[in-house]
mmCIF file of C-alpha atoms and ligand atoms in Angstrom:
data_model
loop_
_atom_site.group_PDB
_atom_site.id
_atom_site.type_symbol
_atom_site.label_atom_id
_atom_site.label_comp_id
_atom_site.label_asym_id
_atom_site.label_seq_id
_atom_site.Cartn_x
_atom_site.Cartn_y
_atom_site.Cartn_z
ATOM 1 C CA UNK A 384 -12.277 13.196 -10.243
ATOM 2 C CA UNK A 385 -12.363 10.669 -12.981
ATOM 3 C CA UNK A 386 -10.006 8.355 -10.352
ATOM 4 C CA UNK A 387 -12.509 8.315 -8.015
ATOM 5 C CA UNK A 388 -15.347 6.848 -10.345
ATOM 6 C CA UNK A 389 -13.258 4.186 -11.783
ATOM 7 C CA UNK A 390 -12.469 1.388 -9.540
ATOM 8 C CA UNK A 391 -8.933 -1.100 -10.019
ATOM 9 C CA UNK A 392 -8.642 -4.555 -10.153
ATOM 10 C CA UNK A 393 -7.018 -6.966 -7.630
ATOM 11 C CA UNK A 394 -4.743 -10.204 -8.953
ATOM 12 C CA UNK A 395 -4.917 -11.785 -5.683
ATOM 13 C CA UNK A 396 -2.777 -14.916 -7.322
ATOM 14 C CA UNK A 397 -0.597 -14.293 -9.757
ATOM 15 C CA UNK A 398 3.201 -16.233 -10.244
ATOM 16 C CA UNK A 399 4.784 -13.198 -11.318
ATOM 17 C CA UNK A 400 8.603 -14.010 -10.330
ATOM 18 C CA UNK A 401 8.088 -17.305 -12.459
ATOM 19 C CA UNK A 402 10.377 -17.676 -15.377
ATOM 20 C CA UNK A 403 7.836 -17.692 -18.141
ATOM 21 C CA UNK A 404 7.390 -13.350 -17.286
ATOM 22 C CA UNK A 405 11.110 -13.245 -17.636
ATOM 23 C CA UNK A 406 10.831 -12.275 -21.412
ATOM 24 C CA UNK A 407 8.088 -9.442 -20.880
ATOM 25 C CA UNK A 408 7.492 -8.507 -16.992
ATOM 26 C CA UNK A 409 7.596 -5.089 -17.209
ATOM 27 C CA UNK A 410 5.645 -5.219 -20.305
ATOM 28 C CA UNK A 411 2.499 -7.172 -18.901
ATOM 29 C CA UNK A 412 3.100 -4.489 -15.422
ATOM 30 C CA UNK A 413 3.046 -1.608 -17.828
ATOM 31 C CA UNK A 414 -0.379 -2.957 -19.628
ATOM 32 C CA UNK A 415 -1.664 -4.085 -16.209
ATOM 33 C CA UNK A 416 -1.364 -0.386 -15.033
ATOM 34 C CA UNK A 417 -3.692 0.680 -18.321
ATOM 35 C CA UNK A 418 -6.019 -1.459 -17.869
ATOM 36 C CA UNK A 419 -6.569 -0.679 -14.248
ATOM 37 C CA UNK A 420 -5.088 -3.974 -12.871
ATOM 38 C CA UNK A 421 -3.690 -2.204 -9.785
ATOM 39 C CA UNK A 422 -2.528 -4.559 -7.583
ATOM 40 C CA UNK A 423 -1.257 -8.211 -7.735
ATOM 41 C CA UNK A 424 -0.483 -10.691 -5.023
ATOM 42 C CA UNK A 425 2.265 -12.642 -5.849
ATOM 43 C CA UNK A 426 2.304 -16.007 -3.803
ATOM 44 C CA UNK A 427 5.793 -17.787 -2.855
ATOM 45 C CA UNK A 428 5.811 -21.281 -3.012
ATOM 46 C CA UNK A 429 9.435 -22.477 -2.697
ATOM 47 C CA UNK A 430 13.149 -21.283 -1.136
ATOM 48 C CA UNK A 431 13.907 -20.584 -4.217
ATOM 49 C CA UNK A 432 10.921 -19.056 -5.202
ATOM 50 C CA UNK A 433 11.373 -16.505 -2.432
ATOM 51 C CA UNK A 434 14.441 -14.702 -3.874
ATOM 52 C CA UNK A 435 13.037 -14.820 -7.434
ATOM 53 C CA UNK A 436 9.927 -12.412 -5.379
ATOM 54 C CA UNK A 437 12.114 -10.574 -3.845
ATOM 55 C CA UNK A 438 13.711 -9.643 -6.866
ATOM 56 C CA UNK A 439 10.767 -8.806 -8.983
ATOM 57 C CA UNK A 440 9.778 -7.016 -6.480
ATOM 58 C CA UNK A 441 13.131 -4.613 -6.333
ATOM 59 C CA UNK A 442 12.810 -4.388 -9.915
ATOM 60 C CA UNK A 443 9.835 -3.256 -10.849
ATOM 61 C CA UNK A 444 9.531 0.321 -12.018
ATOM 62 C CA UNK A 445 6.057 0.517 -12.555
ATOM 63 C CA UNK A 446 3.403 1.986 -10.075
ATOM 64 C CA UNK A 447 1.527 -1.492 -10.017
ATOM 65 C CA UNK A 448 1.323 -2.035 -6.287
ATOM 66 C CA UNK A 449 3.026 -5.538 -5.790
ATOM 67 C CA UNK A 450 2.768 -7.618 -2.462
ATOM 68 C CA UNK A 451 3.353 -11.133 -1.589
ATOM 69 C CA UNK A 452 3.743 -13.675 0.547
ATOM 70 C CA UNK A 453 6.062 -16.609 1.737
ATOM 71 C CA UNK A 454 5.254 -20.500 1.791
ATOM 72 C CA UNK A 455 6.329 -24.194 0.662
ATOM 73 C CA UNK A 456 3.916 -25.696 -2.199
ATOM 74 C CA UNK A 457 2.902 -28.869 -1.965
ATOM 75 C CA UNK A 458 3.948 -29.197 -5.739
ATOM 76 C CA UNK A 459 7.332 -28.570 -4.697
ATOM 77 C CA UNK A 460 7.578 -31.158 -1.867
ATOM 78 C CA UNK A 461 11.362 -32.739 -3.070
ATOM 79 C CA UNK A 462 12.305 -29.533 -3.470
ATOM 80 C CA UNK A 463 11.479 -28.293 -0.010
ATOM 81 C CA UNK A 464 15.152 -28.833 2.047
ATOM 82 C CA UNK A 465 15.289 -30.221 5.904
ATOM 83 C CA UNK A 466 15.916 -25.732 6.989
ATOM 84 C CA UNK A 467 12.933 -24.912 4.493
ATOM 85 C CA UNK A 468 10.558 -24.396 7.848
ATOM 86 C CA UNK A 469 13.140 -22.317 9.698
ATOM 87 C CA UNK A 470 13.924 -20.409 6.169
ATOM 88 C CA UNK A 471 10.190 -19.496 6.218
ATOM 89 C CA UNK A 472 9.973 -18.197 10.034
ATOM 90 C CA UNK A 473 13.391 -16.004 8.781
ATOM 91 C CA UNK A 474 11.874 -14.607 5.784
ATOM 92 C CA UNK A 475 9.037 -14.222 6.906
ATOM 93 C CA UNK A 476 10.626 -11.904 9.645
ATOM 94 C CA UNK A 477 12.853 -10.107 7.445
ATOM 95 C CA UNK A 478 10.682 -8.885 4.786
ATOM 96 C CA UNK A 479 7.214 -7.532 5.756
ATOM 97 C CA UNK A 480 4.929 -10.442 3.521
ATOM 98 C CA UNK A 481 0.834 -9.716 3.619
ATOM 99 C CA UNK A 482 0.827 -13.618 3.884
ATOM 100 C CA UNK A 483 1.656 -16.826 4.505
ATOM 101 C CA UNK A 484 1.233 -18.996 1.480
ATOM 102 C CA UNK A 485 0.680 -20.158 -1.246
ATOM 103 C CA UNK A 486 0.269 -23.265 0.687
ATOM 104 C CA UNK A 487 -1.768 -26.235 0.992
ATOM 105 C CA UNK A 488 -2.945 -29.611 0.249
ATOM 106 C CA UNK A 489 -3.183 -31.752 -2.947
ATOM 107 C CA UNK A 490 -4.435 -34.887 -2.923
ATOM 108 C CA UNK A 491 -4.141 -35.068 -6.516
ATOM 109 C CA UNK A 492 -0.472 -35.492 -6.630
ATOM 110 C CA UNK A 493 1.191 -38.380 -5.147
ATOM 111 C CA UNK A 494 -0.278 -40.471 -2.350
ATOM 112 C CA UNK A 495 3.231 -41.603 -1.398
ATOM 113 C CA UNK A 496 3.767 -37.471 -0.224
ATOM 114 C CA UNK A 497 0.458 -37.474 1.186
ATOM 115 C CA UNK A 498 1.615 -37.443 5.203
ATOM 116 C CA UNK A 499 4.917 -35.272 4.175
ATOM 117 C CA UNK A 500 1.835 -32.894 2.564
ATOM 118 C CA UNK A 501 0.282 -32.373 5.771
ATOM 119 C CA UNK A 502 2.925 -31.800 8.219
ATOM 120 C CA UNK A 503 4.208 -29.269 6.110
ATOM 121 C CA UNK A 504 0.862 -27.606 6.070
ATOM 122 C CA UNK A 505 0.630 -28.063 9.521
ATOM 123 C CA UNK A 506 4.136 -26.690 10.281
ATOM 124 C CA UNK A 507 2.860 -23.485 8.570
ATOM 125 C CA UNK A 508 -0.419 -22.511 9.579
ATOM 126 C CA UNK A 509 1.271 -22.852 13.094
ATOM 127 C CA UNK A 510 3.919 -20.811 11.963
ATOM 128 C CA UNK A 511 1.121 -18.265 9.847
ATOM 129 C CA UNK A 512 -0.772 -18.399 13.323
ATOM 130 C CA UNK A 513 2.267 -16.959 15.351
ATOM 131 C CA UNK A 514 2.864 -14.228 12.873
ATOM 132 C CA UNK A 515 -0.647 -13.221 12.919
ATOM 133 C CA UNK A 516 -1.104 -13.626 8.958
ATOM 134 C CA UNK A 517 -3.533 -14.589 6.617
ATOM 135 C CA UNK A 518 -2.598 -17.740 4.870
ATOM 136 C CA UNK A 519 -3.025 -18.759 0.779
ATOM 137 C CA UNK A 520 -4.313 -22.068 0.350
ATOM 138 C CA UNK A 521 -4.013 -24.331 -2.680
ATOM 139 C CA UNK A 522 -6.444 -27.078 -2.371
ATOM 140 C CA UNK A 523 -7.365 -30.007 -4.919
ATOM 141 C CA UNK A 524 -9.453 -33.169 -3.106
ATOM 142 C CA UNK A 525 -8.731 -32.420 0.598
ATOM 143 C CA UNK A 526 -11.329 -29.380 1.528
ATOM 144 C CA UNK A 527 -12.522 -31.153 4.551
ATOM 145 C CA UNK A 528 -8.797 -32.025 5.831
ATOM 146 C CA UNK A 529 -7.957 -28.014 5.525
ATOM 147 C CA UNK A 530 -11.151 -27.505 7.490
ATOM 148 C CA UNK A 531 -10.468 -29.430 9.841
ATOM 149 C CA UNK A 532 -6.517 -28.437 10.656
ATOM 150 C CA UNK A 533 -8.006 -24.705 10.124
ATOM 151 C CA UNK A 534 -10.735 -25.841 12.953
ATOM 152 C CA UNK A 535 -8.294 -27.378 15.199
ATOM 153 C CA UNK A 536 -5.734 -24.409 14.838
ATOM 154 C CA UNK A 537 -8.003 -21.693 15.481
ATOM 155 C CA UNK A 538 -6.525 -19.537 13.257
ATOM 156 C CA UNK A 539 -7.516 -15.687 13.563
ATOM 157 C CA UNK A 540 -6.831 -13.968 10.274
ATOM 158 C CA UNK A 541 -8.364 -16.269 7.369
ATOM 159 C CA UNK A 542 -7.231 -16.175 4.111
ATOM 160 C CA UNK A 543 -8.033 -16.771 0.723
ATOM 161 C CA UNK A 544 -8.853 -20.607 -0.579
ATOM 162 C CA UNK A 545 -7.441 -19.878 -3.833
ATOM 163 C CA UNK A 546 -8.548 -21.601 -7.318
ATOM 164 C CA UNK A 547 -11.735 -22.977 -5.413
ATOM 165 C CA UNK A 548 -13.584 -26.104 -6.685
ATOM 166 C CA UNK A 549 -15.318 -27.465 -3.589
ATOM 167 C CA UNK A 550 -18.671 -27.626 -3.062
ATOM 168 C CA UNK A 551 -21.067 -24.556 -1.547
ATOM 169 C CA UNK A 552 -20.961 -26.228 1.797
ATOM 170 C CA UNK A 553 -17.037 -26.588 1.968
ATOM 171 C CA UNK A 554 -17.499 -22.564 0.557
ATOM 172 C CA UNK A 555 -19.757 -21.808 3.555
ATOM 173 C CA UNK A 556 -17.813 -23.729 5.867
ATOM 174 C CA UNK A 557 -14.522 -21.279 4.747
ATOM 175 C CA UNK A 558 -16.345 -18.234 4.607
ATOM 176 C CA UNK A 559 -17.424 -19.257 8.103
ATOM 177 C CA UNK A 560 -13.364 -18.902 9.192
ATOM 178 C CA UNK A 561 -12.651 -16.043 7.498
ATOM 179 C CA UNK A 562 -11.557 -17.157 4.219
ATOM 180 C CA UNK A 563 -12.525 -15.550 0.742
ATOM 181 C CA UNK A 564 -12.835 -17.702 -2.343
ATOM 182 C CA UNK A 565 -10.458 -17.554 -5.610
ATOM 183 C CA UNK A 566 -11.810 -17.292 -8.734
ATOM 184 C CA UNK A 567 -10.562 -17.425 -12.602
ATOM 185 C CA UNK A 568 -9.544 -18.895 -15.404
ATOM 186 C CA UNK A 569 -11.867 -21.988 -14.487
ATOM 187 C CA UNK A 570 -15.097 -20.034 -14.071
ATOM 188 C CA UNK A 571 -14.814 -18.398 -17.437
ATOM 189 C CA UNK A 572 -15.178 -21.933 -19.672
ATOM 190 C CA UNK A 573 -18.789 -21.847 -20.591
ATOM 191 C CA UNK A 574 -18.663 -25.757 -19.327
ATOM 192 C CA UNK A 575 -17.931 -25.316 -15.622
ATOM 193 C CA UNK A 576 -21.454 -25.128 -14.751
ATOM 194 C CA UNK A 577 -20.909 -26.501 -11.046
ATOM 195 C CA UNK A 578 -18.068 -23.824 -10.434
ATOM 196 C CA UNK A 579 -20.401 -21.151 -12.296
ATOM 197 C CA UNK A 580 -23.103 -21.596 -10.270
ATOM 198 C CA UNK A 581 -21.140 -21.087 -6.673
ATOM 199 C CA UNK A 582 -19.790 -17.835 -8.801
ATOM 200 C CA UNK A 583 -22.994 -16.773 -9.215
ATOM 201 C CA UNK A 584 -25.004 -18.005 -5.242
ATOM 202 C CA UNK A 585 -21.647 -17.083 -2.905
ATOM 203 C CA UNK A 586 -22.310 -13.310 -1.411
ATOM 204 C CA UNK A 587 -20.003 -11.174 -3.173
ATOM 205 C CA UNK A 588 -18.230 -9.633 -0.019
ATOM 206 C CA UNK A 589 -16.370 -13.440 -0.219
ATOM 207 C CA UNK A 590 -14.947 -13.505 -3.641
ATOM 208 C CA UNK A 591 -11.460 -12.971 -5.140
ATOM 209 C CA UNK A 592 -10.351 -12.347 -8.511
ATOM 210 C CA UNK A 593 -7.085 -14.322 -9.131
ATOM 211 C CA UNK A 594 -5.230 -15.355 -12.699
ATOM 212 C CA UNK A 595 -3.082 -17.857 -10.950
ATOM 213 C CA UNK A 596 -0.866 -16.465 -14.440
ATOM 214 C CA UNK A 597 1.093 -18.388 -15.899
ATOM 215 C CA UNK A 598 -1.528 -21.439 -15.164
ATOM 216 C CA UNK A 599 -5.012 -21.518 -15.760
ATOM 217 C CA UNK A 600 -5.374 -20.883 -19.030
ATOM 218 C CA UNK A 601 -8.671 -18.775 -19.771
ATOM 219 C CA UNK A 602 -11.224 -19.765 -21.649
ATOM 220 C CA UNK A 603 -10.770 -16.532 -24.159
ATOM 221 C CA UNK A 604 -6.856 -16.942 -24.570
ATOM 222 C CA UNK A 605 -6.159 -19.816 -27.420
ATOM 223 C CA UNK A 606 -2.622 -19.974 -26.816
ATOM 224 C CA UNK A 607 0.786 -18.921 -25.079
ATOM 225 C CA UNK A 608 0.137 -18.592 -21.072
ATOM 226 C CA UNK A 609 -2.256 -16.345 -18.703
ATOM 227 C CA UNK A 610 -1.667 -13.380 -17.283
ATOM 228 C CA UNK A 611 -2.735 -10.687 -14.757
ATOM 229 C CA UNK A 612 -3.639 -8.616 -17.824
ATOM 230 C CA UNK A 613 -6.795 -11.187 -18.036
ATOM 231 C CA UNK A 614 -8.111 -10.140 -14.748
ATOM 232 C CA UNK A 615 -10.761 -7.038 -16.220
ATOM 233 C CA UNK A 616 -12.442 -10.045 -18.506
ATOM 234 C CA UNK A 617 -12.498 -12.832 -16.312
ATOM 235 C CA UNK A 618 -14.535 -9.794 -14.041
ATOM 236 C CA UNK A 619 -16.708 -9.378 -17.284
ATOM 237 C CA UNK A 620 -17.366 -12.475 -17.100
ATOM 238 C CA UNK A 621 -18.200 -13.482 -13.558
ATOM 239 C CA UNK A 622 -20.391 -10.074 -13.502
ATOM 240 C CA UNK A 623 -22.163 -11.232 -16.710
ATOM 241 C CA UNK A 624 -23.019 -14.690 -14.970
ATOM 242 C CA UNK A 625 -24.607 -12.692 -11.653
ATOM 243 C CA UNK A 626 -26.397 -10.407 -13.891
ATOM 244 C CA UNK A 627 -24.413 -6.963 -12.509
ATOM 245 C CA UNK A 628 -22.323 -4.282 -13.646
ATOM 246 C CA UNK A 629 -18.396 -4.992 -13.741
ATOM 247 C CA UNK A 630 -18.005 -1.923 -11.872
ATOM 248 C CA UNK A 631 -19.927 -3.136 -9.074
ATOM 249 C CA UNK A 632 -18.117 -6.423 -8.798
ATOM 250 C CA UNK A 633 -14.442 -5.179 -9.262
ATOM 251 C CA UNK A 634 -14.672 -2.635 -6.793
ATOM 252 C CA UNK A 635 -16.095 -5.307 -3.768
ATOM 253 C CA UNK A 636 -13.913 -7.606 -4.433
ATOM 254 C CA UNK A 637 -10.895 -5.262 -4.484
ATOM 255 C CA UNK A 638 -12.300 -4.112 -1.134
ATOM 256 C CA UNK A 639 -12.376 -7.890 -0.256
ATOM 257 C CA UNK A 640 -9.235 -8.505 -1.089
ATOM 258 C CA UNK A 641 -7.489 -5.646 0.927
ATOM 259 C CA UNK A 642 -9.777 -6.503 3.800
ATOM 260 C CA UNK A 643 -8.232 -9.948 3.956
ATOM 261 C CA UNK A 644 -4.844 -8.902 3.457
ATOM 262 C CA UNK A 645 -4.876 -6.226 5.662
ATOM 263 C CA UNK A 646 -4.250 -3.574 3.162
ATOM 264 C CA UNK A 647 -5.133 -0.220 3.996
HETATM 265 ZN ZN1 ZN B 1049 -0.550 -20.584 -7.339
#
């Protein structure tokens, strides 16, 4: 019965098959499953990235559920080959992905990739539209540009905005197509008041917990990198800052975060 009381936590965006877990994967797995951290999402953002997922995944002897998707990060734009597009549509037909993504815009990097950026996140939604997923974004300065593909796509399934720093109205405007909002490390620095205060006013049927492990460093981990075994106090946290109890806010945005993937 004691199962049934006690809801699990949902990394919905954590780099798992990255090399910096290669030392102590099945460690951090083994404490996630104590500490209730059920289920990760582990995003793909490169070719090469896709195989490194696909092994993690093969290899994993815990009972930590793991699912993932396919995409090409912006971050990785040299990286992505002339075939990468047609690799994505293969894989992404091969393997049985909750998602498209993590993919996206970044305006942050260089402006010189800029219009390379934005066909390739073109390429994909289309692509994410025709398989009827949910897509992943990564966003830094270009909100309104992802709005406005997302508009002019009319995609169906939404997805999550992960890491999200826009403003409430760019938040609306997402929740408005479907999309749930990322939060994490960021929101747990006691100086993010902007980002704390859209933790605490967006309705809590549109928020994700995510780690984006190794990145993001929390606010209550000094040194070494994050990971999904951070996810229970970053909750803490974000419950503490709307004034409810943990309990309440892991299990909706578990819920959320099935509901978006599709997870039954
Ligand atoms: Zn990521």
């Amino acid at each position: 019965m004691l199962n049934n009381k006690v809801d699990t936590y949902f990394d919905s965006h954590c780099h798992l098959d990255f090399k910096e877990f290669d030392h102590n994967r099945s460690q951090i797995l083994a404490n996630c499953l104590r500490l209730r951290v059920n289920s990760i999402f582990i995003p793909g953002v490169s070719e090469a990235g896709w195989q490194r997922q696909l092994a993690v995944i093969e290899k994993q002897i815990t009972d930590v559920s793991l699912y993932y998707g396919f995409g090409l990060h912006p971050y990785f734009l040299n990286e992505h080959g002339s075939k990468a597009l047609v690799g994505l549509e293969t894989v992404l037909a091969t393997h049985q992905p909750i998602a498209v993504g993590e993919i996206g815009l970044d305006f942050m990097l260089d402006e010189a990739g800029f219009d390379k950026q934005y066909q390739l996140l073109q390429k994909q939604l289309v692509i994410a539209k025709i398989a009827q997923l949910p897509v992943v974004l990564h966003i830094r300065k270009a909100y309104d540009q992802v709005l406005k593909l997302l508009r002019q796509l009319k995609l169906k399934e939404g997805g999550i905005v992960h890491a999200f720093a826009g403003s409430e109205q760019q938040a609306e405007r997402f929740i408005e197509l479907g999309f749930k909002l990322g939060f994490g490390g960021a929101v747990t620095y006691t100086r993010a008041n902007k980002l704390r205060k859209l933790a605490t006013r967006l309705p809590l049927e549109n928020i994700v917990l995510e780690t984006d492990a190794p990145d993001m460093l929390p606010s209550f981990v000094r040194a070494g990198c994050n990971s999904p075994e951070n996810i229970p106090k970053i909750a803490e946290i974000i419950a503490g800052l709307r004034e409810i109890e943990t309990d309440i806010l892991t299990k909706q945005t578990t819920l959320n975060t099935k509901q978006v993937f599709n997870i039954k």
